[in-house]
Short mmCIF file of C-alpha atoms in Angstrom, two decimals:
data_model
loop_
_atom_site.label_atom_id
_atom_site.label_comp_id
_atom_site.label_asym_id
_atom_site.label_seq_id
_atom_site.Cartn_x
_atom_site.Cartn_y
_atom_site.Cartn_z
CA MET F 1 104.05 65.14 59.83
CA THR F 2 105.80 66.43 62.96
CA ASP F 3 105.77 65.54 66.42
CA GLU F 4 103.72 68.24 67.87
CA THR F 5 101.44 66.47 65.36
CA TYR F 6 101.31 63.41 66.59
CA MET F 7 101.25 64.71 70.12
CA ARG F 8 98.51 67.12 69.46
CA ARG F 9 95.81 64.13 68.03
CA ALA F 10 97.17 61.57 71.20
CA ILE F 11 96.28 64.83 74.08
CA VAL F 12 92.46 64.95 72.48
CA LEU F 13 92.61 61.27 72.88
CA ALA F 14 93.55 61.60 76.56
CA GLU F 15 90.47 64.12 77.02
CA ARG F 16 88.08 61.27 76.54
CA GLY F 17 88.75 59.94 79.86
CA ALA F 18 87.67 63.06 81.34
CA GLY F 19 85.44 62.24 84.80
CA TRP F 20 86.91 58.37 84.72
CA THR F 21 90.51 57.48 85.40
CA SER F 22 90.86 59.40 88.49
CA PRO F 23 92.89 58.87 90.83
CA ASN F 24 94.60 57.51 87.29
CA PRO F 25 95.78 60.81 85.30
CA MET F 26 94.71 61.06 81.83
CA VAL F 27 96.79 59.58 78.90
CA GLY F 28 96.88 59.47 75.03
CA ALA F 29 98.28 57.64 72.86
CA VAL F 30 99.31 57.21 68.68
CA ILE F 31 101.60 54.71 67.12
CA VAL F 32 103.22 56.10 64.13
CA LYS F 33 105.01 53.72 61.91
CA ASP F 34 106.30 55.16 57.66
CA GLY F 35 104.18 58.51 58.70
CA ARG F 36 100.63 56.46 59.02
CA ILE F 37 98.82 55.90 61.84
CA ILE F 38 98.02 52.59 62.75
CA GLY F 39 97.24 52.95 66.27
CA GLU F 40 95.68 54.99 68.84
CA GLY F 41 94.36 54.88 72.18
CA TRP F 42 94.01 56.19 75.71
CA HIS F 43 93.50 55.40 79.09
CA ARG F 44 89.24 55.14 79.26
CA ARG F 45 88.65 53.96 82.86
CA TYR F 46 90.61 53.55 86.01
CA GLY F 47 91.56 50.17 86.50
CA GLU F 48 91.64 49.52 82.87
CA ALA F 49 93.95 48.57 80.10
CA HIS F 50 96.84 52.17 80.29
CA ALA F 51 96.54 54.29 76.98
CA GLU F 52 99.69 52.19 75.05
CA ARG F 53 98.39 48.71 76.20
CA ASN F 54 94.74 50.02 73.95
CA ALA F 55 97.41 51.59 71.04
CA LEU F 56 99.25 48.98 70.10
CA GLN F 57 95.56 46.45 70.65
CA SER F 58 94.25 48.90 68.10
CA CYS F 59 97.27 48.80 65.68
CA THR F 60 96.02 47.82 62.33
CA GLU F 61 99.51 46.33 61.52
CA SER F 62 102.73 45.23 63.29
CA PRO F 63 104.52 47.81 65.38
CA VAL F 64 107.67 46.60 65.00
CA GLY F 65 110.17 49.68 63.89
CA ALA F 66 107.22 52.06 64.89
CA VAL F 67 107.22 55.38 66.71
CA LEU F 68 104.72 55.77 69.96
CA TYR F 69 103.47 58.96 71.05
CA VAL F 70 102.62 59.59 74.64
CA THR F 71 101.46 62.01 76.83
CA LEU F 72 102.89 60.42 80.38
CA GLU F 73 105.90 58.79 80.41
CA PRO F 74 104.88 55.66 80.70
CA CYS F 75 104.81 53.22 83.43
CA CYS F 76 107.18 50.55 84.70
CA HIS F 77 105.96 49.26 87.90
CA HIS F 78 102.69 46.82 88.73
CA GLY F 79 99.43 48.21 89.58
CA LYS F 80 96.02 47.72 88.78
CA GLN F 81 98.01 46.98 85.07
CA PRO F 82 100.94 45.74 84.31
CA PRO F 83 104.04 47.57 83.29
CA CYS F 84 103.39 49.61 80.12
CA THR F 85 107.25 49.61 79.04
CA ASP F 86 106.94 45.69 79.49
CA ALA F 87 104.21 45.87 76.17
CA ILE F 88 106.09 48.87 74.32
CA LEU F 89 109.46 46.81 74.65
CA GLU F 90 107.18 43.26 73.30
CA ALA F 91 105.59 45.25 70.42
CA GLY F 92 109.19 46.24 69.10
CA ILE F 93 108.91 50.11 68.97
CA ARG F 94 112.00 51.85 68.30
CA ARG F 95 110.99 55.19 69.44
CA VAL F 96 108.90 56.80 72.22
CA ALA F 97 108.11 60.62 72.06
CA VAL F 98 106.94 61.48 75.65
CA GLY F 99 105.04 64.95 77.06
CA SER F 100 104.81 64.94 80.61
CA GLY F 101 106.85 63.19 83.13
CA ASP F 102 105.48 60.74 85.41
CA PRO F 103 105.67 62.16 89.17
CA ASN F 104 104.37 59.03 90.48
CA PRO F 105 107.40 57.52 92.79
CA LEU F 106 106.99 54.38 91.75
CA VAL F 107 108.00 56.17 87.91
CA VAL F 108 110.17 59.27 87.97
CA GLY F 109 111.35 58.50 84.73
CA LYS F 110 112.28 54.97 85.51
CA GLY F 111 110.14 54.63 82.64
CA VAL F 112 112.38 56.11 80.12
CA GLU F 113 115.54 54.51 82.01
CA LEU F 114 114.34 51.80 81.32
CA LEU F 115 113.06 51.68 77.66
CA ARG F 116 116.57 53.38 76.78
CA SER F 117 118.46 50.22 78.73
CA HIS F 118 116.88 48.21 76.12
CA GLY F 119 117.97 50.39 72.63
CA VAL F 120 114.68 51.81 72.71
CA THR F 121 115.25 55.78 71.29
CA VAL F 122 113.26 58.19 74.02
CA ASP F 123 112.46 61.65 73.31
CA THR F 124 111.25 63.60 76.56
CA GLY F 125 109.56 67.29 76.48
CA VAL F 126 107.26 66.21 73.12
CA LEU F 127 104.48 69.72 73.58
CA LYS F 128 105.21 69.56 77.87
CA GLU F 129 103.38 72.32 78.84
CA GLU F 130 99.72 71.03 76.99
CA CYS F 131 101.07 67.87 78.07
CA ASP F 132 101.36 68.67 81.56
CA ALA F 133 97.88 70.61 81.39
CA LEU F 134 95.81 67.46 80.87
CA ASN F 135 96.95 66.31 84.59
CA PRO F 136 97.30 68.79 87.09
CA VAL F 137 94.94 66.81 89.41
CA PHE F 138 97.14 63.68 89.56
CA PHE F 139 100.22 65.92 89.70
CA HIS F 140 98.75 67.53 92.64
CA PHE F 141 97.55 64.34 94.26
CA ILE F 142 100.21 61.93 93.67
CA GLN F 143 103.03 64.48 95.07
CA THR F 144 100.42 65.70 98.13
CA LYS F 145 97.97 62.60 98.75
CA ARG F 146 95.84 65.53 99.19
CA PRO F 147 92.95 66.80 96.94
CA TYR F 148 93.06 69.31 94.19
CA VAL F 149 90.77 72.36 95.02
CA VAL F 150 89.28 74.28 92.56
CA ILE F 151 86.86 77.26 93.38
CA LYS F 152 84.08 77.72 91.06
CA TYR F 153 81.51 80.87 91.02
CA ALA F 154 79.48 82.94 89.03
CA MET F 155 79.35 86.98 88.94
CA THR F 156 78.11 89.87 87.42
CA MET F 157 80.68 92.40 85.91
CA ASP F 158 80.29 94.21 89.41
CA GLY F 159 81.03 91.43 91.11
CA LYS F 160 78.19 89.99 92.58
CA ILE F 161 77.09 86.71 92.99
CA ALA F 162 73.31 87.65 93.98
CA THR F 163 70.68 90.20 93.89
CA ARG F 164 70.84 92.88 97.45
CA THR F 165 67.23 89.82 97.74
CA GLY F 166 69.53 86.76 97.44
CA ASP F 167 68.39 85.72 94.30
CA SER F 168 71.06 84.76 92.15
CA GLN F 169 69.15 82.10 89.40
CA TRP F 170 70.39 82.95 87.06
CA ILE F 171 73.23 85.36 86.20
CA THR F 172 75.10 83.16 83.42
CA GLY F 173 73.61 81.20 80.54
CA GLU F 174 73.24 78.35 79.78
CA ALA F 175 76.24 77.94 77.55
CA ALA F 176 78.42 78.51 80.71
CA ARG F 177 76.21 76.32 83.33
CA GLN F 178 76.78 73.77 80.58
CA ARG F 179 80.38 73.61 81.50
CA VAL F 180 79.92 73.35 84.92
CA HIS F 181 77.81 70.49 84.48
CA GLN F 182 81.22 68.80 82.72
CA ASP F 183 83.44 69.71 85.34
CA ARG F 184 81.23 68.09 88.07
CA HIS F 185 81.68 65.27 85.93
CA ARG F 186 85.37 66.03 85.26
CA TYR F 187 86.26 66.32 89.22
CA SER F 188 85.96 63.57 92.14
CA ALA F 189 83.36 65.78 94.55
CA ILE F 190 81.73 68.88 94.78
CA MET F 191 81.78 71.04 98.07
CA ALA F 192 79.39 73.40 99.32
CA GLY F 193 78.19 75.01 102.93
CA VAL F 194 75.01 75.01 104.69
CA GLY F 195 74.44 78.17 103.71
CA THR F 196 73.79 77.06 100.41
CA VAL F 197 71.95 74.59 101.07
CA LEU F 198 69.76 75.91 103.43
CA ALA F 199 69.48 78.80 100.64
CA ASP F 200 69.51 76.92 97.66
CA ASP F 201 68.30 73.68 98.72
CA PRO F 202 70.65 72.56 95.52
CA LEU F 203 71.08 68.70 93.72
CA LEU F 204 74.53 69.26 93.52
CA THR F 205 74.87 66.32 91.13
CA CYS F 206 75.83 65.96 87.08
CA ARG F 207 72.98 66.88 84.39
CA MET F 208 75.44 66.30 81.54
CA GLU F 209 74.20 63.15 79.21
CA GLY F 210 76.54 60.00 80.31
CA GLY F 211 78.75 62.27 83.02
CA LYS F 212 79.03 60.76 86.43
CA ASN F 213 77.64 62.26 89.77
CA PRO F 214 80.59 63.65 92.03
CA VAL F 215 80.63 62.79 95.97
CA ARG F 216 79.21 65.36 97.43
CA ILE F 217 80.60 67.23 100.37
CA ILE F 218 79.07 69.69 102.45
CA CYS F 219 80.55 72.37 105.14
CA ASP F 220 78.18 71.67 108.03
CA SER F 221 79.95 72.45 111.77
CA HIS F 222 76.73 72.44 113.53
CA LEU F 223 74.72 70.00 111.51
CA ARG F 224 72.00 72.38 110.48
CA THR F 225 71.60 70.39 107.11
CA PRO F 226 67.76 69.70 106.71
CA PRO F 227 66.82 65.96 106.75
CA ASP F 228 64.13 66.96 103.98
CA SER F 229 66.81 68.48 102.39
CA ARG F 230 67.26 67.01 98.35
CA VAL F 231 70.88 66.27 99.25
CA VAL F 232 69.95 64.56 101.94
CA ARG F 233 66.60 62.45 100.10
CA THR F 234 69.12 61.47 97.48
CA ALA F 235 72.15 60.51 100.03
CA ARG F 236 71.49 56.96 99.36
CA GLU F 237 71.80 57.14 95.51
CA VAL F 238 74.63 60.01 95.56
CA PRO F 239 77.61 59.47 98.12
CA THR F 240 77.15 62.58 100.40
CA ILE F 241 79.26 63.67 103.32
CA LEU F 242 78.37 66.06 105.91
CA ALA F 243 81.30 67.07 107.67
CA ALA F 244 81.04 68.87 110.81
CA ALA F 245 82.41 70.13 114.04
CA ALA F 246 80.20 69.90 116.60
CA PRO F 247 77.54 68.18 115.70
CA PRO F 248 74.33 67.44 118.07
CA PRO F 249 74.06 63.24 118.61
CA GLU F 250 70.21 63.56 117.45
CA CYS F 251 70.80 65.30 114.30
CA ARG F 252 73.99 62.80 113.75
CA LYS F 253 71.57 59.76 113.79
CA ALA F 254 68.87 61.11 111.58
CA LEU F 255 71.22 62.18 109.08
CA GLU F 256 73.15 59.09 108.95
CA ASP F 257 69.82 56.67 108.83
CA ALA F 258 69.18 58.27 105.94
CA GLY F 259 72.42 57.15 104.78
CA CYS F 260 74.66 60.12 104.73
CA GLN F 261 78.35 60.19 106.46
CA VAL F 262 78.93 62.37 108.94
CA TRP F 263 82.76 63.58 109.73
CA ASP F 264 83.56 64.95 112.92
CA LEU F 265 86.50 67.67 111.81
CA PRO F 266 86.68 70.10 114.70
CA GLY F 267 88.99 73.40 113.83
CA PRO F 268 89.48 76.96 115.17
CA GLU F 269 86.02 78.21 116.32
CA GLY F 270 83.81 75.34 116.44
CA ARG F 271 84.48 75.46 112.53
CA VAL F 272 85.46 72.13 110.21
CA ASP F 273 89.25 71.55 109.88
CA LEU F 274 89.50 72.12 106.19
CA ASN F 275 92.93 71.51 106.59
CA ALA F 276 91.73 67.99 108.05
CA LEU F 277 89.30 67.22 105.73
CA MET F 278 91.69 67.07 102.85
CA ASP F 279 93.71 64.75 104.29
CA ARG F 280 90.54 62.44 105.41
CA LEU F 281 89.52 62.70 101.46
CA GLY F 282 92.72 62.14 99.96
CA ALA F 283 93.02 59.02 102.02
CA ARG F 284 89.69 58.44 100.38
CA GLY F 285 91.17 58.07 97.19
CA ILE F 286 89.08 61.62 96.36
CA ASP F 287 91.86 63.44 94.13
CA SER F 288 89.87 66.60 93.28
CA VAL F 289 87.02 68.76 95.00
CA LEU F 290 84.54 71.31 92.62
CA LEU F 291 84.67 74.02 95.48
CA GLU F 292 81.12 75.34 94.88
CA GLY F 293 79.89 77.26 98.48
CA GLY F 294 79.45 81.04 99.23
CA GLY F 295 81.45 83.97 100.05
CA GLU F 296 82.22 82.58 103.84
CA LEU F 297 83.80 78.76 102.41
CA ASN F 298 85.20 80.44 99.90
CA TRP F 299 87.34 82.66 101.83
CA ALA F 300 87.94 79.85 104.46
CA ALA F 301 89.51 77.70 101.99
CA LEU F 302 91.57 80.48 100.40
CA HIS F 303 92.61 81.35 103.64
CA SER F 304 93.28 77.46 104.96
CA GLY F 305 96.12 77.34 102.00
CA ILE F 306 93.87 74.76 100.36
CA VAL F 307 93.11 75.94 96.44
CA GLN F 308 94.71 75.53 93.92
CA LYS F 309 92.86 76.85 91.25
CA VAL F 310 89.87 79.72 90.30
CA GLN F 311 87.46 79.38 87.65
CA ALA F 312 85.38 82.63 87.67
CA TYR F 313 82.55 82.68 85.33
CA ILE F 314 81.30 86.53 84.56
CA ALA F 315 78.35 87.53 83.14
CA PRO F 316 77.50 90.59 81.46
CA LYS F 317 75.10 92.24 83.38
CA LEU F 318 75.24 94.61 86.56
CA PHE F 319 73.54 93.83 89.98
CA GLY F 320 74.54 97.02 91.95
CA GLY F 321 73.64 97.16 95.78
CA THR F 322 75.67 97.45 98.58
CA ALA F 323 74.30 94.80 100.51
CA ALA F 324 74.76 92.53 97.50
CA LYS F 325 76.92 89.31 97.85
CA SER F 326 80.82 88.93 96.26
CA PRO F 327 82.79 85.61 95.48
CA ILE F 328 84.92 86.35 98.86
CA ALA F 329 83.40 87.00 101.67
CA GLY F 330 85.37 86.57 105.68
CA LEU F 331 87.11 89.00 107.40
CA GLY F 332 89.87 89.17 103.78
CA VAL F 333 93.44 91.18 103.96
CA GLU F 334 94.47 94.24 105.34
CA THR F 335 96.38 94.84 102.61
CA PRO F 336 96.84 95.23 98.85
CA ALA F 337 100.56 93.65 99.31
CA GLN F 338 98.02 90.36 101.43
CA ALA F 339 96.52 89.11 98.32
CA VAL F 340 95.83 85.83 97.47
CA ARG F 341 97.53 86.13 93.92
CA LEU F 342 96.35 84.03 91.07
CA VAL F 343 98.52 83.52 88.01
CA ARG F 344 98.75 81.56 84.67
CA THR F 345 95.07 82.95 83.77
CA THR F 346 93.33 82.43 80.80
CA VAL F 347 90.01 83.43 79.64
CA THR F 348 87.69 82.26 77.42
CA GLN F 349 83.81 82.72 76.03
CA ILE F 350 81.54 80.38 76.45
CA GLY F 351 77.92 81.69 74.89
CA GLU F 352 77.81 85.36 76.39
CA ASP F 353 79.25 84.72 79.30
CA PHE F 354 83.49 84.88 80.27
CA LEU F 355 85.26 82.36 82.20
CA LEU F 356 88.49 82.98 84.30
CA GLU F 357 90.87 80.53 85.16
CA SER F 358 93.96 81.36 87.26
CA GLN F 359 96.56 79.09 89.29
CA VAL F 360 96.80 79.76 93.35
CA GLU F 361 100.23 80.95 93.82
CA THR F 362 101.08 78.08 96.08
CA ASP F 363 103.80 75.20 96.01
CA VAL F 364 102.73 71.66 95.95
CA HIS F 365 101.64 72.16 99.68
CA GLY F 366 99.25 74.80 99.59
CA ASP F 367 101.83 77.27 101.73
CA ARG F 368 101.30 80.62 100.15
#
């Protein structure tokens, strides 16, 4: 078996922490001795033991002289858990194979250096691309202190998110909708506009068995969210934030009395300042946002530079209709050269539908 084989197993283990580790990264670890796996572990939940310590604890025999495969550089600082480098040295591990480097300013190569200074052989960059793909949210959040934002929408092959009457349920099939609930579990928050609330009265919760609900964020400049809407009626059960720009006092009190948090974040043209919203969410430790808005909010998010990823679910259907809505509305760009460029696109078939996922071509600060 090769280094890549064992690292792929560590990647599979790391994925088991999806939705539970944020704002920490997903990490998996495998311990191999004499060509046999003797221990495995992953970071299960935020605040609990890291992958390396879980793997060491699971060992079926002494790990002295073994090789540790870990998807992310071991930490070397005290946080909610003690340094993993201490545990590795105490266990007598002779070699460590690392997938991703850790951009955390408290680490950034220090974990590798510490191990090497104590005589441990360390090889870096093993399946780096696959390991990096585990944690785009963590990498973005640790460097910017702002959430990683994913725009998600479902559309027909002629680019419609609803019929000319506004009917949108359902464009995609059951398998694709189940995948959406997995992402609602994976990401820390879900965001929509008040137009979506008024049109569909959604719950914006995760209906995946064993999943967790994301924090709900409604962009509602003038607090038009009805007190009897489902997001308000369940606000004491699922944290709900209403981001406003000019909230009427009487509406604010009624919604806060119902359990909602109202954030006053005025921006240009009397609308919510989305960049200020991202700063405040980041300060709250919310590391990721799944944006399930309509065309206006999607354009505003792209135009403000807060989006890192786009997910387009495409159904093999045609709605037609000049008045039927498309996923990105707003003013739009004037020339093709001004387009928001997407890179590193992948295509996945889910049932009869297709999921296209692309990164927005930006730097870590969201500047195009």
